[in-house]
Coordinates of C-alpha atoms in Angstrom, one line a residue:
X1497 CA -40.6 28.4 36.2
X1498 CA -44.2 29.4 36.4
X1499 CA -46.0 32.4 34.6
X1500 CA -46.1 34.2 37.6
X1501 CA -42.6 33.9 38.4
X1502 CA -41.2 35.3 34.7
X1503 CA -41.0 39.1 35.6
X1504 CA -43.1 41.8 34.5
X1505 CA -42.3 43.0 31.0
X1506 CA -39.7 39.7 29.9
X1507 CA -39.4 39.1 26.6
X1508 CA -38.1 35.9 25.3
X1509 CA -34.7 36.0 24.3
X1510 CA -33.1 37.3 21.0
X1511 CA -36.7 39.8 21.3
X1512 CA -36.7 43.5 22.1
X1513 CA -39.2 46.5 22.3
X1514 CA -38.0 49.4 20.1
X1515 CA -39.2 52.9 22.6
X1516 CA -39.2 56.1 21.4
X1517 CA -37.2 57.6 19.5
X1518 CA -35.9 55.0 18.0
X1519 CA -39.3 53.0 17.1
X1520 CA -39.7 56.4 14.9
X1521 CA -36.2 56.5 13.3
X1522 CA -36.8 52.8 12.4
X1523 CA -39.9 53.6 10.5
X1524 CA -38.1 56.8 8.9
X1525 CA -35.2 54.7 7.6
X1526 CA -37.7 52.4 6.0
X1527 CA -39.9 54.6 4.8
X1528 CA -36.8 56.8 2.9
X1529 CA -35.5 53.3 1.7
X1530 CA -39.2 52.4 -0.1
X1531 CA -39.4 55.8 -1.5
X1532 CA -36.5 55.8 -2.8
X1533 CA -37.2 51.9 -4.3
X1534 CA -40.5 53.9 -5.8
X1535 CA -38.9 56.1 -7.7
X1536 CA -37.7 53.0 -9.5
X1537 CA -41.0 52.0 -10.1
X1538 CA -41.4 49.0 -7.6
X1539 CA -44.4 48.3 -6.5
X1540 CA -44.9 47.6 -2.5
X1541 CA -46.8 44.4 -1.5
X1542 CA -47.6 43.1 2.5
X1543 CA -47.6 39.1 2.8
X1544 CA -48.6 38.4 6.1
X1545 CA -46.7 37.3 8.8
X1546 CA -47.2 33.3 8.9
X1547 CA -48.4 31.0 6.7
X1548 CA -48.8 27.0 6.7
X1549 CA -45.7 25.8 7.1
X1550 CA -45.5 22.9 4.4
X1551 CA -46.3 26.4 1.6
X1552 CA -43.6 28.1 3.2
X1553 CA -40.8 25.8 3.3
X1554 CA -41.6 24.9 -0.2
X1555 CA -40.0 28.0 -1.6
X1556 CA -37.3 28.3 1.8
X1557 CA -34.9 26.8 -0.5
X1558 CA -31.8 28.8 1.9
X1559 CA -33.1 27.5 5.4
X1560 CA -34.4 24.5 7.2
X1561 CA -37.5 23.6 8.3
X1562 CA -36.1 23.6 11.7
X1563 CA -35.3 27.1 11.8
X1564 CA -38.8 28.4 11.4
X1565 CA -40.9 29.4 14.4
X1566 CA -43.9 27.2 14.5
X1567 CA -47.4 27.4 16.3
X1568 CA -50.9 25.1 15.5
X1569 CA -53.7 27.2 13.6
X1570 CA -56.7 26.9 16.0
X1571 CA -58.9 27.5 12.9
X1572 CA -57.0 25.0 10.8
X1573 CA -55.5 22.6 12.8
X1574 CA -52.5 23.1 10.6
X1575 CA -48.8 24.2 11.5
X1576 CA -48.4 27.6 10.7
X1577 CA -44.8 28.9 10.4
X1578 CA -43.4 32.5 10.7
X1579 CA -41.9 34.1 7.9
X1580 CA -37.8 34.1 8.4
X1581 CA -37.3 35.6 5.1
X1582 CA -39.8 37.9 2.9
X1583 CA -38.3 37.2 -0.2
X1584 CA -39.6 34.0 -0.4
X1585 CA -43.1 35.2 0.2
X1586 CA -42.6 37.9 -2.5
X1587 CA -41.8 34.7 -5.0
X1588 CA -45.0 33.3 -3.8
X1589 CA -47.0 36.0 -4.6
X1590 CA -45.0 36.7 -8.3
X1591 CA -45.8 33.1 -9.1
X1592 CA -49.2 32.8 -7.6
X1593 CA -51.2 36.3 -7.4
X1594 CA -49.3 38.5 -9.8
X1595 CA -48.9 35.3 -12.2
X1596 CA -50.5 37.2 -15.1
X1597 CA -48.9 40.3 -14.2
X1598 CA -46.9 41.7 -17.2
X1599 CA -42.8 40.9 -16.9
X1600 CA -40.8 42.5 -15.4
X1601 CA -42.5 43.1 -12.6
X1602 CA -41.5 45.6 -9.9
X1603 CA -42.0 44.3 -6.2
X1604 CA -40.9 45.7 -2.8
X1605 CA -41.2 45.2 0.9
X1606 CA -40.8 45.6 4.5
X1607 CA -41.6 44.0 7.5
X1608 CA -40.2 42.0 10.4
X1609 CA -38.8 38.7 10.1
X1610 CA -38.6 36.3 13.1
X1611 CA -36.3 32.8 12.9
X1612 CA -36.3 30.1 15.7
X1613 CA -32.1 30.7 16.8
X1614 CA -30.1 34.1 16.4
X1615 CA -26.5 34.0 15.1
X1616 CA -23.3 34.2 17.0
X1617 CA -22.6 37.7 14.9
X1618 CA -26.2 38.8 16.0
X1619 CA -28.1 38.0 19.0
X1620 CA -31.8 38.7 17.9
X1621 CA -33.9 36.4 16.5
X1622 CA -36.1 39.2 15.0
X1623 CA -35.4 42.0 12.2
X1624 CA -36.3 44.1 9.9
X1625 CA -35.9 43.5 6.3
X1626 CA -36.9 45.5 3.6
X1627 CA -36.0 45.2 0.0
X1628 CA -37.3 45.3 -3.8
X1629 CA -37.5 41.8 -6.5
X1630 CA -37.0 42.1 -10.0
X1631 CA -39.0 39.3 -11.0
X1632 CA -39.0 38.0 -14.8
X1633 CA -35.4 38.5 -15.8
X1634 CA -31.6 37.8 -14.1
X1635 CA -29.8 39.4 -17.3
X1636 CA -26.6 42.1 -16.1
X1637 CA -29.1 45.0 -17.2
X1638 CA -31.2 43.7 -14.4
X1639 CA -28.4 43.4 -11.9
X1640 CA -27.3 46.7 -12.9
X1641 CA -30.5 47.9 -11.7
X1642 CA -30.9 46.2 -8.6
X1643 CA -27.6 46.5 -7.5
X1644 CA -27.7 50.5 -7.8
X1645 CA -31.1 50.6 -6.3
X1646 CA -29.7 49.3 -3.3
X1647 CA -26.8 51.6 -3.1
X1648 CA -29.2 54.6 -3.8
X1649 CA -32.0 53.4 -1.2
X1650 CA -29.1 53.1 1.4
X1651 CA -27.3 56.3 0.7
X1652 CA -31.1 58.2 0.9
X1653 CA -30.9 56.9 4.1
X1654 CA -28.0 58.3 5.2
X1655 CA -25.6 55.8 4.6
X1656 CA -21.7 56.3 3.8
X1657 CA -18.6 54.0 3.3
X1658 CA -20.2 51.5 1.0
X1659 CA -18.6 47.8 0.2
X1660 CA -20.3 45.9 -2.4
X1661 CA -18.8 42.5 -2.4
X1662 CA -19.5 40.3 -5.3
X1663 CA -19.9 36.6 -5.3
X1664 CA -20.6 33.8 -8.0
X1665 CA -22.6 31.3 -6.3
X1666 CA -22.6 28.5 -8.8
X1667 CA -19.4 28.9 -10.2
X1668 CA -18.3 25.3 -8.9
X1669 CA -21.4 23.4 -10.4
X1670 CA -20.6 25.4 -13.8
X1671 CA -17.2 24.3 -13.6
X1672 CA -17.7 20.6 -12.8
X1673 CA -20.0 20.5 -15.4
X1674 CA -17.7 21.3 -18.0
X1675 CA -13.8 22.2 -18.3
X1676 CA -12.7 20.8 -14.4
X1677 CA -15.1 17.9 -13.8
X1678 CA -15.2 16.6 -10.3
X1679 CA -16.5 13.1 -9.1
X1680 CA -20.2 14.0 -8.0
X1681 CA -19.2 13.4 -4.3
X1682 CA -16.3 15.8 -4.4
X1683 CA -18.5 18.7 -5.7
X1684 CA -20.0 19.6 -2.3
X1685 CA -16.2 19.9 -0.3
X1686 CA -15.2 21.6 -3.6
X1687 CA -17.5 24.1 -2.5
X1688 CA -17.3 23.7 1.4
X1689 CA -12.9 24.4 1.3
X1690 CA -13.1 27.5 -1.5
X1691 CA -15.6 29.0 1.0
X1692 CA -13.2 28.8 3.4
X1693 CA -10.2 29.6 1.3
X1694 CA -8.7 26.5 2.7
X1695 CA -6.1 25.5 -0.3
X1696 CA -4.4 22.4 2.2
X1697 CA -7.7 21.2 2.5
X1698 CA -8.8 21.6 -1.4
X1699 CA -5.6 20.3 -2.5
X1700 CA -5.9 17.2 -0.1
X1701 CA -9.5 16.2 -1.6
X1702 CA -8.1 15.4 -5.1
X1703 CA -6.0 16.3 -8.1
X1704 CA -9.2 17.1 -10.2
X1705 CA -9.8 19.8 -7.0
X1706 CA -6.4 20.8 -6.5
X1707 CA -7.3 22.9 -9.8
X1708 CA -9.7 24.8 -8.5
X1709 CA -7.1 26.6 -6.4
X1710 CA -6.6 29.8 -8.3
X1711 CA -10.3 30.7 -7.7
X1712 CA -8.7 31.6 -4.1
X1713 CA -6.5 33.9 -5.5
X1714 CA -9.1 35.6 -7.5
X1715 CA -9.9 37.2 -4.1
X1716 CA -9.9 40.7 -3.0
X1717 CA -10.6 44.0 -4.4
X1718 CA -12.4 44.1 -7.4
X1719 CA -10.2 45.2 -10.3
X1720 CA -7.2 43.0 -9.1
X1721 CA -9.0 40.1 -8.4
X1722 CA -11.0 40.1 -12.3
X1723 CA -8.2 39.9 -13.5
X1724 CA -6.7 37.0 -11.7
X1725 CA -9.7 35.5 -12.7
X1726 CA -9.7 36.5 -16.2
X1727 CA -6.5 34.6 -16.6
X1728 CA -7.6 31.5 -14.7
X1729 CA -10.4 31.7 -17.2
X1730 CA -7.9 32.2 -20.5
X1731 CA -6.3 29.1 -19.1
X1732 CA -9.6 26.7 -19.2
X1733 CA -11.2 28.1 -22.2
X1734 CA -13.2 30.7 -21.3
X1735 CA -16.2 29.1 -19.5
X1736 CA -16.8 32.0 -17.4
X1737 CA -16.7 34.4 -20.0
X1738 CA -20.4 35.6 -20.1
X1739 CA -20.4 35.7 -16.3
X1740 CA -17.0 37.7 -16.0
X1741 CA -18.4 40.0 -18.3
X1742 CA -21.5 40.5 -16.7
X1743 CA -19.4 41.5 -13.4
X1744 CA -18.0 44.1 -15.5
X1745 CA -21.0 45.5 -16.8
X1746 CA -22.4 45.6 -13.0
X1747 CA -19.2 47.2 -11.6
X1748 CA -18.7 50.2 -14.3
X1749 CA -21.6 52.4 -13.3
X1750 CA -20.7 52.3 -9.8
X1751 CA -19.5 55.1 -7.9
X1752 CA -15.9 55.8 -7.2
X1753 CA -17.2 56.4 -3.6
X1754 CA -18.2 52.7 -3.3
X1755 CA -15.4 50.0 -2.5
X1756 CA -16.1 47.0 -4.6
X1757 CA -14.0 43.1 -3.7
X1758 CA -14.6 40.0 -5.6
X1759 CA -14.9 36.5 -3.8
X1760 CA -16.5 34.9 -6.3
X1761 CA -16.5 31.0 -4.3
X1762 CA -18.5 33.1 -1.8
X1763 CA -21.4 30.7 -1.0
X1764 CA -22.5 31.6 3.2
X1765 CA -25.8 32.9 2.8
X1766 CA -25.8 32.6 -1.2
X1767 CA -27.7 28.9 -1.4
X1768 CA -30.1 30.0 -3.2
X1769 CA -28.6 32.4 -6.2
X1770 CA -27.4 31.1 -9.0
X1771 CA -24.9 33.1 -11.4
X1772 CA -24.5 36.5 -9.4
X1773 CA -24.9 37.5 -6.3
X1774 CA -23.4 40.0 -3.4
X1775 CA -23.1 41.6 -0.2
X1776 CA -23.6 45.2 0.9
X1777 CA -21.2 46.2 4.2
X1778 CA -20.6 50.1 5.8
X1779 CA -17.8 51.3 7.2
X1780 CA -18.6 51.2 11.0
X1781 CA -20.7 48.2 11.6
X1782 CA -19.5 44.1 11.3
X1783 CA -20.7 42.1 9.0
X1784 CA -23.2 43.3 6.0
X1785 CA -26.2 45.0 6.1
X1786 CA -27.8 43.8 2.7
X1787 CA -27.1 41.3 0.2
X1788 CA -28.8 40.3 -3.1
X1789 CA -28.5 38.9 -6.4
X1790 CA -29.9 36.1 -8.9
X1791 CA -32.7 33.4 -8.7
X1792 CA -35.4 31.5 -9.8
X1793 CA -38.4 30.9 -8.7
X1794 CA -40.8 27.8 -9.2
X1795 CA -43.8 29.0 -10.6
X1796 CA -47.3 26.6 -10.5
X1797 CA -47.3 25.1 -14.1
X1798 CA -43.3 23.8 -13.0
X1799 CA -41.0 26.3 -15.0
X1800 CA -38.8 28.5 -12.9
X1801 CA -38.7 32.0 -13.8
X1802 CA -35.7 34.1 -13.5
X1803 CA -35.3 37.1 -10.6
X1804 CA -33.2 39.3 -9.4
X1805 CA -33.2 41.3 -5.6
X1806 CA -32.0 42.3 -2.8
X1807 CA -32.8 42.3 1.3
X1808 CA -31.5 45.2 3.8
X1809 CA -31.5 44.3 7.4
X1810 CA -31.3 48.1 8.9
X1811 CA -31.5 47.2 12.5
X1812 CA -27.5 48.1 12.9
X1813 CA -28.2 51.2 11.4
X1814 CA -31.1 51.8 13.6
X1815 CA -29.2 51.3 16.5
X1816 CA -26.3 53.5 14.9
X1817 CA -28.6 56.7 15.0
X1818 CA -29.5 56.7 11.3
X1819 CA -33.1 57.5 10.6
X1820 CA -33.2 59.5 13.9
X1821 CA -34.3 63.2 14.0
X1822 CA -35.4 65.1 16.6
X1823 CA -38.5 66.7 15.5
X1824 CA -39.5 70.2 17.1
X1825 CA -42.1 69.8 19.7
X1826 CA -43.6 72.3 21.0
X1827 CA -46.1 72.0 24.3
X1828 CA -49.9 73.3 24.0
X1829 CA -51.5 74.9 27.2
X1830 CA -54.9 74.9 28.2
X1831 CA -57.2 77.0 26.2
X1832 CA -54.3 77.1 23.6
X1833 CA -55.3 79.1 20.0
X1834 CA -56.4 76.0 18.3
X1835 CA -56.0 77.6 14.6
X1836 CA -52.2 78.8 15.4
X1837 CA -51.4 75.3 16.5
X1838 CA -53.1 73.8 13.4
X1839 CA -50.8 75.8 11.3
X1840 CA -47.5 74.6 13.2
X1841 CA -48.5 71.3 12.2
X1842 CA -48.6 72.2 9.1
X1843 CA -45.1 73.5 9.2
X1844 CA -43.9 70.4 10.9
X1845 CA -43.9 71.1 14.1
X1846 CA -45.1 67.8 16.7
X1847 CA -47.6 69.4 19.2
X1848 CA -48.5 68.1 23.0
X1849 CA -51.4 69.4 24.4
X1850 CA -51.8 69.8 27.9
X1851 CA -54.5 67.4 29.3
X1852 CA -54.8 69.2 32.9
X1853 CA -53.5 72.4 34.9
X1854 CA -49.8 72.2 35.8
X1855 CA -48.3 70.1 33.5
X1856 CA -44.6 70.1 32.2
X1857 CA -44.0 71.0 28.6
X1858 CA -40.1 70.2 29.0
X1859 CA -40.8 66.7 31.1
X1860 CA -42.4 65.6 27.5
X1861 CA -39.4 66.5 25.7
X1862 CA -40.6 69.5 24.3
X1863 CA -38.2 72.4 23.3
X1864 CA -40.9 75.3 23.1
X1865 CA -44.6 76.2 24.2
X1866 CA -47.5 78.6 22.6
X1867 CA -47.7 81.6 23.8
X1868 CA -50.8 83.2 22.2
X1869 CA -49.8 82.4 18.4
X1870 CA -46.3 82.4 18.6
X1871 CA -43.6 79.4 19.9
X1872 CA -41.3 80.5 22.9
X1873 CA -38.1 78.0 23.6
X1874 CA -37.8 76.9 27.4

């Protein structure tokens, strides 16, 4: 097909033009989800949208080079690749820029995110993400922190019927490494069958596997399953002690309005946490809106230094009507009192002024017009 055979206005696929109002209720969520991550003391920073691709994928560590959207930089000659994920450019920017910056630092963000292939759950390729790093410690008082800044951020927003799942992304290599060893080639569809709560398929890789089975059980809403896996823990010495009682210290400040579940062999979208991590869903909408949790990142001299975040991805919400409020317009005629509409701007009101004789107040979605100094509804 030929340029002048692609219609008018065609975007490529999994891309979409947000129109009014909803452009405006997107940047209204965000902005109510930032302040709110200010109040907390996190500071905002803007990485730009690409960058060369060989920096970027560096620090990618949860996606492939093949999922980035690539194009030549004409100044450069070198690949640029579009950011699928801010976080990663927020680690940059910790390690790099901020490198001196005193510990712990404070970052958020927001921005759109753009990856080569969409997901069967959602069709677009490009989102929204906005979210806040805790960069320079991963202890429970900082996933306390994060974890309540995100239910805060998302309730300011308007947000109700709250499930915080909670995962423990590298409970199989801290097993394997110490009380239930597994041959080094086993360790990967150790991980692959828990994740898919597959106990035939566990059982069938090996005896040493077969006793990872209880970890499936230790599945489902939060209280029950900590103590399944409490027991399992009693029963192999208590290797997961500091981490069990880190989930505890996490989960007691929490609301009573907020469901919490444990699936702690959760590891879908987790690749690159390490001992905590977890998923935000709302009654209403399928799959989850946020996730977060622990990880390093590789700063310049080598060492990796600890963090702690999360990621929202509002679109569903956007599309759900949050964020959205209709402002009060009201239409300006010709020769309108220029001080009286001045000061219902400064009440709130959005004014239209008329450009020419004989325009429509209401056709521009406007509920009232100035009569002299005072607003009269249509």
């Amino acid at each position: 097909m030929t340029s002048r055979m692609i219609p008018p206005g065609l975007l490529p696929e999994g891309l979409s033009d947000r129109l009014p109002p909803q452009a405006e209720a997107s940047a209204r969520l965000a902005r109510r989800v930032l302040d709110t991550v200010a109040t907390h003391g996190y500071e905002r920073v803007m990485p730009p949208l690409a960058e060369f691709e060989d920096t970027l994928t560096q620090r990618l560590t949860s996606m492939r080079a093949q999922d980035l959207v690539r194009a030549v930089d004409p100044v450069s000659q070198r690949t640029l690749a579009f950011r699928p994920d801010m976080t990663a450019q927020v680690g940059r920017i910790a390690a790099t820029r901020l490198a001196d910056a005193p510990r712990p630092l404070r970052l958020s963000y927001a921005g759109p995110v753009i990856r080569q292939k969409a997901s069967q759950l959602r069709p677009e390729r490009e989102k929204m993400q906005l979210g806040a790093e805790l960069i320079g410690s991963d202890s429970s008082a900082a996933a306390v922190e994060i974890v309540n800044v995100a239910i805060e951020a998302l309730q300011a927003a308007g947000v109700t019927g709250l499930t915080i799942d909670f995962t423990l992304p590298d409970l199989v290599d801290t097993l394997s490494a110490g009380p239930l060893p597994l041959d080094a080639r086993e360790v990967e569809a150790v991980r692959t069958q828990l994740d898919a709560k597959d106990a035939g398929a566990l059982v069938a890789i090996s005896p040493a596997a077969a006793a990872y089975l209880p970890l499936i059980e230790a599945t489902g809403p939060f209280h029950g399953a900590m103590e399944r896996l409490e027991a399992f823990d009693a029963r192999i010495g208590g290797a997961l002690g500091s981490r069990i009682a880190g989930l505890r210290a996490i989960a007691k400040p929490i609301g009573w309005d907020i469901t919490l579940t444990l699936d702690p062999t959760e590891r879908h979208g987790f690749e690159f946490q390490n001992w905590f991590g977890f998923s935000i869903f709302a009654d209403g909408f399928i799959g989850e809106i946020g996730r977060g949790g622990s990880y390093a990142i590789a700063r310049a001299d080598g060492a990796d230094e600890p963090a702690m975040g999360f990621s929202l991805y509002p679109d569903p919400l956007i599309d759900a009507g949050f964020g959205d409020e209709s402002p009060r317009r009201i239409f300006l005629p010709l020769g309108h009192d220029a001080a009286a509409a001045a000061a219902l701007r400064a009440q709130g009101w959005h004014t239209v002024a008329a450009l020419k004789e004989g325009e429509d107040g209401a056709a521009q979605r406007c509920s009232h017009w100035l009569d002299g100094t005072e607003p009269r509804a249509y």
